[in-house]
Short mmCIF file of C-alpha atoms in Angstrom, two decimals:
data_model
loop_
_atom_site.label_atom_id
_atom_site.label_comp_id
_atom_site.label_asym_id
_atom_site.label_seq_id
_atom_site.Cartn_x
_atom_site.Cartn_y
_atom_site.Cartn_z
CA LEU A 264 32.80 43.91 -36.46
CA GLU A 265 36.47 42.05 -37.07
CA GLY A 266 36.87 43.22 -40.36
CA TYR A 267 35.68 46.82 -39.42
CA LYS A 268 38.59 49.44 -38.29
CA GLY A 269 36.46 52.26 -37.47
CA GLN A 270 36.69 53.76 -33.53
CA HIS A 271 32.91 52.90 -32.68
CA ALA A 272 33.04 49.65 -34.27
CA ARG A 273 36.68 48.87 -32.56
CA PHE A 274 35.20 49.98 -29.22
CA LEU A 275 32.37 48.20 -29.20
CA ARG A 276 34.03 45.32 -30.52
CA CYS A 277 36.41 45.45 -27.49
CA TYR A 278 33.60 46.10 -25.00
CA SER A 279 31.87 43.07 -26.22
CA ARG A 280 34.91 41.03 -25.68
CA TYR A 281 35.19 42.84 -22.29
CA LEU A 282 32.03 41.95 -21.23
CA ALA A 283 31.90 38.32 -22.33
CA GLY A 284 35.55 37.67 -20.55
CA GLU A 285 33.46 39.60 -17.47
CA ARG A 286 30.61 36.79 -17.42
CA SER A 287 32.82 33.71 -17.54
CA ARG A 288 34.57 34.99 -14.56
CA LEU A 289 31.73 35.17 -12.85
CA GLU A 290 30.19 31.77 -14.17
CA GLU A 291 33.77 30.24 -12.96
CA MET A 292 33.62 32.55 -9.61
CA GLN A 293 30.27 30.62 -8.60
CA GLN A 294 31.72 27.71 -9.24
CA LYS A 295 34.85 28.23 -6.44
CA ARG A 296 34.49 27.38 -2.76
CA GLU A 297 37.48 28.46 -1.34
CA PRO A 298 37.76 31.99 -1.26
CA LEU A 299 41.19 32.13 -2.70
CA ALA A 300 40.53 29.90 -5.48
CA ARG A 301 37.76 33.08 -6.39
CA ALA A 302 40.53 35.38 -5.73
CA LYS A 303 42.54 33.97 -8.41
CA VAL A 304 39.61 33.69 -10.88
CA THR A 305 40.53 36.69 -13.88
CA ASN A 306 38.87 38.12 -17.32
CA ARG A 307 41.14 36.06 -19.87
CA ALA A 308 40.49 38.78 -22.10
CA LEU A 309 42.08 41.51 -20.25
CA ARG A 310 45.66 41.05 -21.58
CA GLU A 311 43.99 40.69 -25.02
CA LEU A 312 43.25 43.75 -24.99
CA GLU A 313 45.81 45.40 -23.24
CA ASN A 314 48.07 44.33 -25.93
CA GLU A 315 45.80 45.44 -28.85
CA LEU A 316 44.31 48.97 -26.42
CA GLY A 317 47.86 49.32 -25.52
CA THR A 318 49.49 49.72 -28.62
CA LEU A 319 47.49 52.35 -30.00
CA TYR A 320 47.62 54.48 -27.41
CA ARG A 321 51.26 53.87 -26.64
CA ASN A 322 51.68 54.80 -30.84
CA THR A 323 49.16 57.76 -30.54
CA PRO A 324 51.13 60.98 -29.48
CA SER A 325 50.01 63.41 -26.98
CA GLU A 326 48.32 65.64 -28.90
CA LYS A 327 46.10 62.41 -30.47
CA LYS A 328 45.45 61.22 -26.73
CA GLU A 329 43.57 64.83 -26.25
CA GLY A 330 40.78 64.16 -28.25
CA SER A 331 41.38 63.98 -32.35
CA THR A 332 40.37 61.25 -33.72
CA SER A 333 42.66 61.58 -37.33
CA GLY A 334 43.72 58.16 -38.48
CA GLU A 335 44.97 55.50 -36.08
CA ALA A 336 44.33 57.47 -33.34
CA ILE A 337 42.31 56.18 -29.60
CA ASP A 338 39.45 57.81 -29.20
CA PRO A 339 37.78 59.15 -25.60
CA PHE A 340 35.80 55.39 -25.41
CA CYS A 341 38.77 53.43 -26.51
CA MET A 342 41.25 54.76 -23.81
CA TYR A 343 38.23 54.59 -20.99
CA LEU A 344 38.11 50.82 -21.95
CA TYR A 345 41.69 50.89 -21.66
CA GLY A 346 41.91 52.58 -18.12
CA LEU A 347 39.15 49.53 -17.34
CA VAL A 348 41.10 46.92 -18.00
CA LEU A 349 44.22 48.45 -16.49
CA LYS A 350 42.41 48.91 -13.53
CA GLN A 351 41.48 45.23 -13.33
CA LEU A 352 45.10 44.24 -14.14
CA ASP A 353 46.64 45.77 -11.16
CA ARG A 354 47.87 48.70 -13.30
CA THR A 355 46.88 52.06 -11.43
CA ASP A 356 49.03 54.89 -12.09
CA LEU A 357 48.50 54.01 -15.74
CA ALA A 358 45.02 53.28 -15.71
CA THR A 359 44.50 56.82 -13.96
CA GLU A 360 46.30 58.44 -16.27
CA ALA A 361 44.66 56.77 -19.70
CA LEU A 362 40.87 57.44 -17.67
CA VAL A 363 42.02 61.18 -17.26
CA ARG A 364 42.87 61.79 -20.80
CA SER A 365 39.74 59.88 -21.63
CA VAL A 366 37.91 62.55 -20.02
CA ASN A 367 39.20 65.58 -20.57
CA ALA A 368 38.98 64.27 -24.04
CA TYR A 369 34.87 63.61 -23.71
CA PRO A 370 33.27 64.56 -20.03
CA PHE A 371 30.13 63.36 -20.87
CA ASN A 372 31.37 59.64 -20.02
CA TRP A 373 30.28 58.82 -16.67
CA SER A 374 31.28 55.79 -16.49
CA ALA A 375 34.51 56.77 -16.96
CA TRP A 376 34.82 59.45 -14.23
CA ARG A 377 33.06 56.77 -11.65
CA CYS A 378 36.16 54.38 -12.68
CA LEU A 379 38.88 57.07 -12.10
CA THR A 380 36.82 57.89 -8.79
CA SER A 381 37.92 54.37 -7.48
CA LEU A 382 41.40 54.89 -8.28
CA VAL A 383 41.31 58.35 -6.24
CA LYS A 384 43.27 57.61 -2.69
CA SER A 385 43.10 61.36 -1.09
CA LYS A 386 42.00 64.52 -1.47
CA GLU A 387 45.39 65.78 -2.29
CA SER A 388 45.59 63.48 -5.31
CA VAL A 389 43.07 64.85 -7.22
CA SER A 390 44.56 68.04 -7.52
CA LYS A 391 46.96 66.05 -8.93
CA LEU A 392 45.17 64.34 -11.73
CA GLY A 393 45.37 67.54 -14.46
CA LEU A 394 41.57 67.53 -14.95
CA LYS A 395 40.19 70.47 -17.69
CA ASP A 396 38.28 72.60 -15.82
CA HIS A 397 34.42 71.59 -16.67
CA CYS A 398 30.88 70.99 -15.33
CA ILE A 399 31.17 67.31 -15.29
CA THR A 400 34.56 67.68 -13.17
CA GLN A 401 32.84 69.29 -10.25
CA MET A 402 30.35 66.34 -9.87
CA PHE A 403 33.26 64.55 -10.10
CA LEU A 404 35.13 66.08 -7.12
CA ALA A 405 31.81 66.38 -5.10
CA ASP A 406 31.31 62.47 -6.05
CA VAL A 407 35.15 61.54 -5.05
CA TYR A 408 34.61 63.59 -1.47
CA LEU A 409 31.08 60.97 -0.48
CA GLU A 410 33.48 58.54 -1.59
CA LEU A 411 36.01 58.73 0.80
CA GLN A 412 33.84 59.86 3.56
CA HIS A 413 35.14 63.49 3.53
CA HIS A 414 34.59 65.19 6.21
CA GLU A 415 34.79 68.71 5.30
CA THR A 416 31.15 68.69 4.73
CA ASN A 417 30.82 72.42 3.70
CA GLU A 418 33.17 71.53 0.97
CA VAL A 419 30.78 68.76 -0.85
CA MET A 420 27.64 70.71 0.05
CA ASP A 421 28.80 74.03 -1.44
CA ILE A 422 30.16 72.31 -4.96
CA LEU A 423 26.98 70.15 -4.38
CA THR A 424 25.30 73.49 -3.95
CA ALA A 425 26.59 75.04 -7.27
CA LEU A 426 25.87 73.11 -9.18
CA ILE A 427 22.38 72.84 -8.42
CA ASP A 428 21.88 76.13 -8.61
CA VAL A 429 23.09 75.45 -12.73
CA PHE A 430 20.74 72.05 -12.54
CA PRO A 431 17.81 72.65 -10.56
CA ASN A 432 16.04 69.63 -11.05
CA SER A 433 18.54 67.17 -11.32
CA THR A 434 17.49 63.62 -9.38
CA HIS A 435 21.81 62.70 -8.91
CA LEU A 436 22.58 66.06 -7.23
CA ASN A 437 19.04 66.21 -4.92
CA ALA A 438 20.59 61.97 -4.24
CA GLN A 439 24.30 63.34 -4.02
CA ILE A 440 23.16 66.12 -1.11
CA ALA A 441 20.89 63.54 0.56
CA MET A 442 23.76 61.09 0.36
CA ALA A 443 26.70 63.83 1.75
CA TYR A 444 23.79 64.12 4.89
CA TYR A 445 23.72 60.68 5.59
CA ASN A 446 27.21 60.46 5.76
CA MET A 447 26.98 63.11 8.84
CA ARG A 448 24.41 60.76 10.37
CA ASP A 449 21.87 63.14 10.08
CA PHE A 450 19.28 60.75 9.45
CA ASP A 451 16.38 62.83 9.57
CA GLU A 452 17.64 65.85 6.86
CA ALA A 453 18.51 62.45 4.81
CA GLN A 454 15.30 61.16 5.46
CA ARG A 455 13.64 64.22 4.43
CA LEU A 456 15.40 64.60 0.67
CA PHE A 457 15.02 60.98 -0.26
CA GLN A 458 11.54 61.26 0.55
CA ILE A 459 11.26 64.59 -1.61
CA LEU A 460 13.45 62.73 -3.97
CA HIS A 461 10.83 59.85 -3.80
CA GLU A 462 7.71 61.60 -4.38
CA THR A 463 9.50 63.90 -7.34
CA ASP A 464 10.75 60.65 -9.02
CA PRO A 465 8.84 57.48 -7.63
CA TRP A 466 10.28 55.13 -10.93
CA ARG A 467 13.75 56.04 -9.60
CA LEU A 468 15.86 52.96 -7.96
CA SER A 469 19.26 54.36 -8.05
CA SER A 470 20.04 55.71 -4.34
CA MET A 471 16.42 54.40 -3.05
CA ASP A 472 18.64 51.42 -0.90
CA VAL A 473 20.58 54.00 0.61
CA TYR A 474 17.02 55.40 1.71
CA SER A 475 16.08 51.84 3.17
CA ASN A 476 18.87 52.13 5.15
CA ILE A 477 18.11 55.13 6.83
CA LEU A 478 14.22 54.18 7.13
CA PHE A 479 15.81 50.73 8.71
CA VAL A 480 18.30 52.65 11.26
CA LYS A 481 14.94 54.67 12.32
CA GLU A 482 12.71 52.01 12.57
CA CYS A 483 10.21 53.27 10.02
CA LYS A 484 8.80 49.85 9.32
CA ALA A 485 5.66 51.51 7.14
CA GLU A 486 7.00 53.86 5.22
CA LEU A 487 9.51 50.93 4.40
CA SER A 488 7.27 48.80 3.88
CA PHE A 489 5.80 51.90 1.07
CA LEU A 490 9.15 51.83 -0.54
CA ALA A 491 9.90 48.34 -1.03
CA HIS A 492 5.88 47.98 -2.79
CA THR A 493 6.92 51.00 -5.11
CA ALA A 494 10.19 49.09 -6.09
CA ILE A 495 9.19 46.40 -7.04
CA LYS A 496 6.56 47.76 -9.15
CA THR A 497 8.93 49.57 -10.68
CA ASP A 498 11.23 46.95 -11.31
CA LYS A 499 11.57 43.90 -9.50
CA TYR A 500 14.97 42.50 -10.84
CA ARG A 501 17.22 45.51 -9.63
CA PRO A 502 19.99 44.84 -7.20
CA GLU A 503 18.24 47.71 -5.14
CA THR A 504 15.18 46.94 -5.23
CA CYS A 505 16.50 43.21 -3.28
CA CYS A 506 18.34 45.16 -1.03
CA ILE A 507 15.44 47.29 -0.30
CA ILE A 508 13.22 44.27 0.13
CA GLY A 509 16.34 42.73 2.10
CA ASN A 510 16.25 45.94 5.09
CA TYR A 511 12.33 45.67 5.05
CA TYR A 512 12.44 41.78 6.34
CA SER A 513 15.98 42.58 8.34
CA LEU A 514 13.52 45.65 10.39
CA LYS A 515 10.88 42.79 10.86
CA GLY A 516 13.62 40.47 12.39
CA GLU A 517 13.22 38.24 9.56
CA HIS A 518 17.55 37.42 8.77
CA GLU A 519 16.97 34.01 6.79
CA ARG A 520 14.96 36.04 4.51
CA ALA A 521 16.29 38.58 4.19
CA VAL A 522 19.35 37.24 3.60
CA ILE A 523 17.51 35.51 0.46
CA TYR A 524 16.97 38.65 -1.35
CA PHE A 525 20.64 40.16 -0.43
CA LYS A 526 22.17 36.80 -2.28
CA ARG A 527 19.04 37.61 -4.89
CA ALA A 528 20.57 41.02 -5.49
CA LEU A 529 24.09 39.35 -5.56
CA ARG A 530 22.54 37.49 -8.51
CA LEU A 531 21.95 39.92 -10.09
CA ASP A 532 24.70 42.18 -9.52
CA PRO A 533 28.21 40.32 -8.09
CA SER A 534 29.93 43.39 -7.21
CA TYR A 535 26.65 45.70 -6.15
CA LEU A 536 28.99 46.62 -2.33
CA SER A 537 25.49 47.31 -0.46
CA ALA A 538 24.40 43.63 -0.58
CA TRP A 539 27.98 41.89 0.84
CA THR A 540 28.03 44.62 3.71
CA LEU A 541 24.14 44.19 4.41
CA MET A 542 24.59 40.44 3.98
CA GLY A 543 27.19 40.61 6.91
CA HIS A 544 25.00 42.28 9.03
CA GLU A 545 22.29 39.67 8.71
CA TYR A 546 24.76 37.11 9.37
CA VAL A 547 26.08 38.56 12.61
CA GLU A 548 22.36 38.42 14.11
CA MET A 549 22.01 34.71 12.70
CA ARG A 550 25.39 34.21 14.70
CA ASN A 551 27.10 32.84 11.78
CA SER A 552 30.64 34.14 11.68
CA ALA A 553 31.85 31.95 9.37
CA ALA A 554 29.62 33.53 6.43
CA ALA A 555 29.21 37.37 8.37
CA ILE A 556 33.40 37.08 7.80
CA GLU A 557 32.74 35.59 4.11
CA ALA A 558 30.65 38.48 3.12
CA TYR A 559 32.47 41.40 4.76
CA ARG A 560 35.80 40.06 3.17
CA ARG A 561 33.80 40.41 -0.51
CA ALA A 562 32.68 43.45 0.71
CA VAL A 563 36.19 44.94 1.22
CA ASP A 564 37.32 43.69 -2.00
CA ILE A 565 35.18 45.22 -3.88
CA ASN A 566 35.96 48.81 -2.24
CA PRO A 567 38.90 49.10 0.70
CA ARG A 568 37.05 52.27 1.28
CA ASP A 569 33.46 50.89 2.32
CA TYR A 570 34.11 51.70 6.31
CA ARG A 571 30.82 49.70 7.21
CA ALA A 572 32.51 46.17 6.02
CA TRP A 573 35.89 46.93 8.03
CA TYR A 574 33.62 47.67 11.36
CA GLY A 575 31.63 44.37 10.61
CA LEU A 576 34.78 42.32 10.33
CA GLY A 577 36.44 43.28 13.90
CA GLN A 578 32.70 43.22 15.27
CA THR A 579 32.43 39.64 14.24
CA TYR A 580 35.78 38.62 15.53
CA GLU A 581 34.85 40.01 18.67
CA ILE A 582 32.23 38.19 19.40
CA MET A 583 34.29 35.36 18.34
CA ARG A 584 36.69 36.86 21.46
CA MET A 585 39.73 37.43 18.63
CA HIS A 586 40.35 40.79 20.19
CA ASN A 587 43.78 40.68 18.17
CA TYR A 588 42.21 40.63 14.71
CA ALA A 589 39.46 42.26 15.86
CA LEU A 590 41.66 45.52 16.78
CA TYR A 591 43.63 44.83 13.36
CA TYR A 592 39.59 45.82 11.47
CA PHE A 593 39.01 48.54 13.64
CA ARG A 594 41.73 50.37 13.06
CA LYS A 595 41.62 50.23 9.77
CA ALA A 596 37.83 51.61 9.98
CA THR A 597 39.27 54.53 11.66
CA LYS A 598 41.95 55.26 9.36
CA LEU A 599 38.65 55.59 6.86
CA ARG A 600 36.25 57.62 8.82
CA PRO A 601 38.76 59.31 11.88
CA TYR A 602 35.89 61.34 12.69
CA ASP A 603 33.42 58.58 13.30
CA PRO A 604 32.82 58.19 17.52
CA ARG A 605 31.86 54.53 16.85
CA MET A 606 34.37 53.36 15.15
CA TRP A 607 37.01 54.72 18.33
CA CYS A 608 34.56 53.54 20.81
CA ALA A 609 34.75 50.16 19.56
CA MET A 610 38.32 50.44 19.09
CA GLY A 611 38.34 51.27 23.33
CA ASP A 612 36.44 48.32 24.01
CA THR A 613 38.64 46.00 22.19
CA PHE A 614 42.02 47.20 23.73
CA GLU A 615 39.68 47.21 27.58
CA ARG A 616 39.03 43.12 26.87
CA LEU A 617 43.55 43.19 26.25
CA SER A 618 43.72 45.34 29.79
CA ARG A 619 45.56 47.56 27.51
CA TYR A 620 44.08 50.51 29.31
CA GLU A 621 45.71 53.86 28.31
CA ASP A 622 45.15 52.42 25.11
CA ALA A 623 41.62 52.34 25.52
CA ILE A 624 41.42 55.85 27.39
CA LYS A 625 42.96 57.08 24.12
CA CYS A 626 41.04 55.96 21.97
CA TYR A 627 37.59 57.57 23.87
CA LYS A 628 39.48 60.44 23.96
CA GLN A 629 39.29 60.94 20.53
CA ALA A 630 35.64 59.55 20.56
CA GLU A 631 34.58 62.21 22.45
CA GLY A 632 36.61 65.24 20.47
CA ASN A 633 34.85 64.48 17.58
CA GLU A 634 30.81 65.34 19.14
CA ASP A 635 30.06 62.29 20.66
CA PRO A 636 26.11 62.61 20.78
CA GLU A 637 24.84 59.44 22.69
CA GLY A 638 27.50 60.15 25.52
CA THR A 639 29.46 57.08 24.48
CA ALA A 640 32.58 57.71 24.98
CA ILE A 641 32.00 59.41 28.30
CA LEU A 642 30.79 56.75 29.65
CA LYS A 643 33.15 54.68 28.50
CA LEU A 644 36.52 57.03 29.73
CA ALA A 645 34.97 57.13 33.23
CA ASN A 646 34.31 53.31 33.59
CA ALA A 647 38.29 53.54 32.19
CA TYR A 648 39.52 55.36 34.96
CA ARG A 649 38.02 53.26 37.97
CA LYS A 650 39.86 50.54 36.14
CA THR A 651 42.70 52.18 36.25
CA LYS A 652 41.84 53.59 39.86
CA ASP A 653 42.14 57.16 38.87
CA ASN A 654 39.19 57.88 40.85
CA ASP A 655 39.12 61.98 40.78
CA THR A 656 38.96 61.85 37.20
CA ALA A 657 36.71 59.05 37.12
CA ALA A 658 34.54 61.14 39.21
CA VAL A 659 34.77 63.99 36.68
CA TYR A 660 33.65 61.63 34.00
CA PHE A 661 30.93 60.26 35.59
CA ARG A 662 29.46 63.92 36.66
CA LYS A 663 29.34 65.43 32.96
CA VAL A 664 27.24 61.30 32.63
CA LEU A 665 24.63 62.68 34.99
CA GLN A 666 24.85 66.38 33.37
CA GLN A 667 23.96 65.29 29.64
CA ARG A 668 21.89 62.26 31.06
CA GLU A 669 20.23 65.55 32.85
CA GLU A 670 20.27 67.41 29.26
CA GLU A 671 19.12 65.15 27.39
CA GLY A 672 15.89 63.47 30.39
CA GLY A 673 16.45 60.40 29.42
CA GLY A 674 14.55 57.75 30.13
CA SER A 675 15.86 54.59 28.86
CA ILE A 676 16.21 51.59 31.31
CA GLU A 677 20.04 51.73 30.03
CA GLU A 678 20.06 55.18 30.74
CA ARG A 679 18.20 54.55 34.71
CA ARG A 680 21.12 52.14 34.69
CA ASP A 681 23.64 53.98 33.49
CA ASN A 682 22.45 57.18 36.31
CA ALA A 683 22.33 54.74 38.95
CA ASP A 684 26.02 53.26 38.71
CA ALA A 685 27.39 56.74 38.01
CA LEU A 686 25.62 58.36 41.78
CA LEU A 687 26.61 55.39 43.60
CA PHE A 688 30.50 55.74 42.46
CA LEU A 689 30.47 59.17 42.96
CA ALA A 690 28.80 58.57 46.35
CA ARG A 691 31.03 56.11 47.59
CA HIS A 692 33.87 57.76 46.13
CA TYR A 693 33.31 61.00 48.09
CA LYS A 694 32.53 59.53 51.59
CA GLY A 695 36.40 57.64 50.93
CA LYS A 696 37.12 61.27 50.80
CA GLY A 697 34.92 62.18 53.43
CA GLU A 698 32.83 64.74 51.60
CA MET A 699 29.85 63.96 53.56
CA LYS A 700 27.77 66.78 52.17
CA GLU A 701 28.15 65.37 48.06
CA CYS A 702 28.17 61.75 49.33
CA GLU A 703 24.86 62.40 50.92
CA ARG A 704 23.74 64.42 47.73
CA TYR A 705 24.40 61.42 45.68
CA CYS A 706 22.76 59.23 47.43
CA ASN A 707 19.51 60.50 47.82
CA ARG A 708 19.61 60.58 44.59
CA LEU A 709 19.97 57.03 44.64
CA LEU A 710 16.52 56.94 47.17
CA ASP A 711 14.51 57.77 43.86
CA ILE A 712 15.51 55.57 41.62
CA GLY A 713 14.60 52.46 43.93
CA GLY A 714 15.63 48.95 43.67
CA THR A 715 19.32 47.31 44.86
CA VAL A 716 20.77 50.65 44.85
CA LYS A 717 18.44 51.73 47.42
CA ASP A 718 19.53 49.74 49.93
CA GLU A 719 23.47 50.47 49.10
CA ALA A 720 22.41 54.47 49.90
CA LYS A 721 20.60 53.20 52.79
CA SER A 722 23.96 51.84 54.24
CA ILE A 723 25.95 54.30 53.34
CA LEU A 724 23.76 57.62 54.69
CA GLN A 725 23.55 55.29 57.77
CA GLU A 726 27.58 54.80 58.01
CA MET A 727 27.91 58.95 57.21
CA ARG A 728 25.64 59.55 60.55
CA GLU A 729 27.00 56.97 62.79
CA ARG A 730 30.96 58.74 61.50
CA ARG A 731 29.41 62.17 62.26
CA ARG A 732 28.05 60.86 65.47
CA HIS A 733 31.33 59.56 66.47
CA LEU A 734 33.12 63.00 65.37
CA ALA A 735 31.20 64.92 67.61
CA SER A 736 31.29 62.78 70.89
#
């Protein structure tokens, strides 16, 4: 194709050089062991491509950049490739401009839209792109909001619902709706939608790795086993298949075998984000902190907006008792997911270990304000106030803990232990304040629980009776 000057020939020649350079880069990266050395490995074809395509781009008048194909004008596909090259060279502003012109000229190149999605930093920046009104533009907006973990889910759902009315049989849009519920942590609805999607198109593997994550979280072994077998029959050499099998073995507690399949997924696609993050989780389970940190770092290098990898790094450094490092990574996670109570609770825990109780309380209040369904933040607030000797406020939150447990009817061992701790604190608190009726009420509830707290409750009741006799005499 070197001697051909047509636009299609130019794109095929340049794109082939780009792919060859990417293959050489990945092969060279595999030979490097140090993370810094791997980071320095680049695609050697980028500079030549930037010079060739950049000259055409700069020499093409604005009106021609909008889709004209006369003369030496750069066409939308070469413009997409130019944007891809600029992105890898960290020239993000010019890359964004080239990609916007590419999708405006030819909106049906979804690869260009996906590349543009990775360059969008916030919802506000989308309105400044100058995109033409098109149905694919609406798909792009939904994709961006999901990628940004945008909390205004009603807006995302409105876009997707409107598109579904136009494309009712689109498996891509149905998968996006399921992803929206997954991001909201509504796993039941997300599982239902993914199950319908899988029944509608059993040979589809795209986004099925997310479905396997949901089945893993809900501990649905039979469903995950069926999904893994179906994926193997469809295409055992897809990264999604390896990821599904890895989740299956992880759920069975076979973490070493899970790592093998996540590594297999990465050999098929070294930029496969889910595999890096999930492999980091497996290394945490295996107590291999160094390997976990390396996996999570590779994930954030691929996508700095992956809150799971930042959260995983924070947890790993917590295990290593490097609390200041953990705090840095938890802060990153809370910036990406400011509405997720788990992120705030994790950061609050770290502040507590650093004896920064006021900061911990602020974090727990943020978690409580974000509709913490498990009630973790309330219990942590109660304990934090107890540590700061603010017993009146601690009592308020311990009562909230008991109320929530009663409403949920929780009967797990951990919940019963939390209840006993809350009741014992309240009994002691009201004993110290001389409120005998309240003290007796909580002590009587402790007698029903049994164990060591039962003896302490009896002791408090005996002391209260003696105090009454003394006051009566």
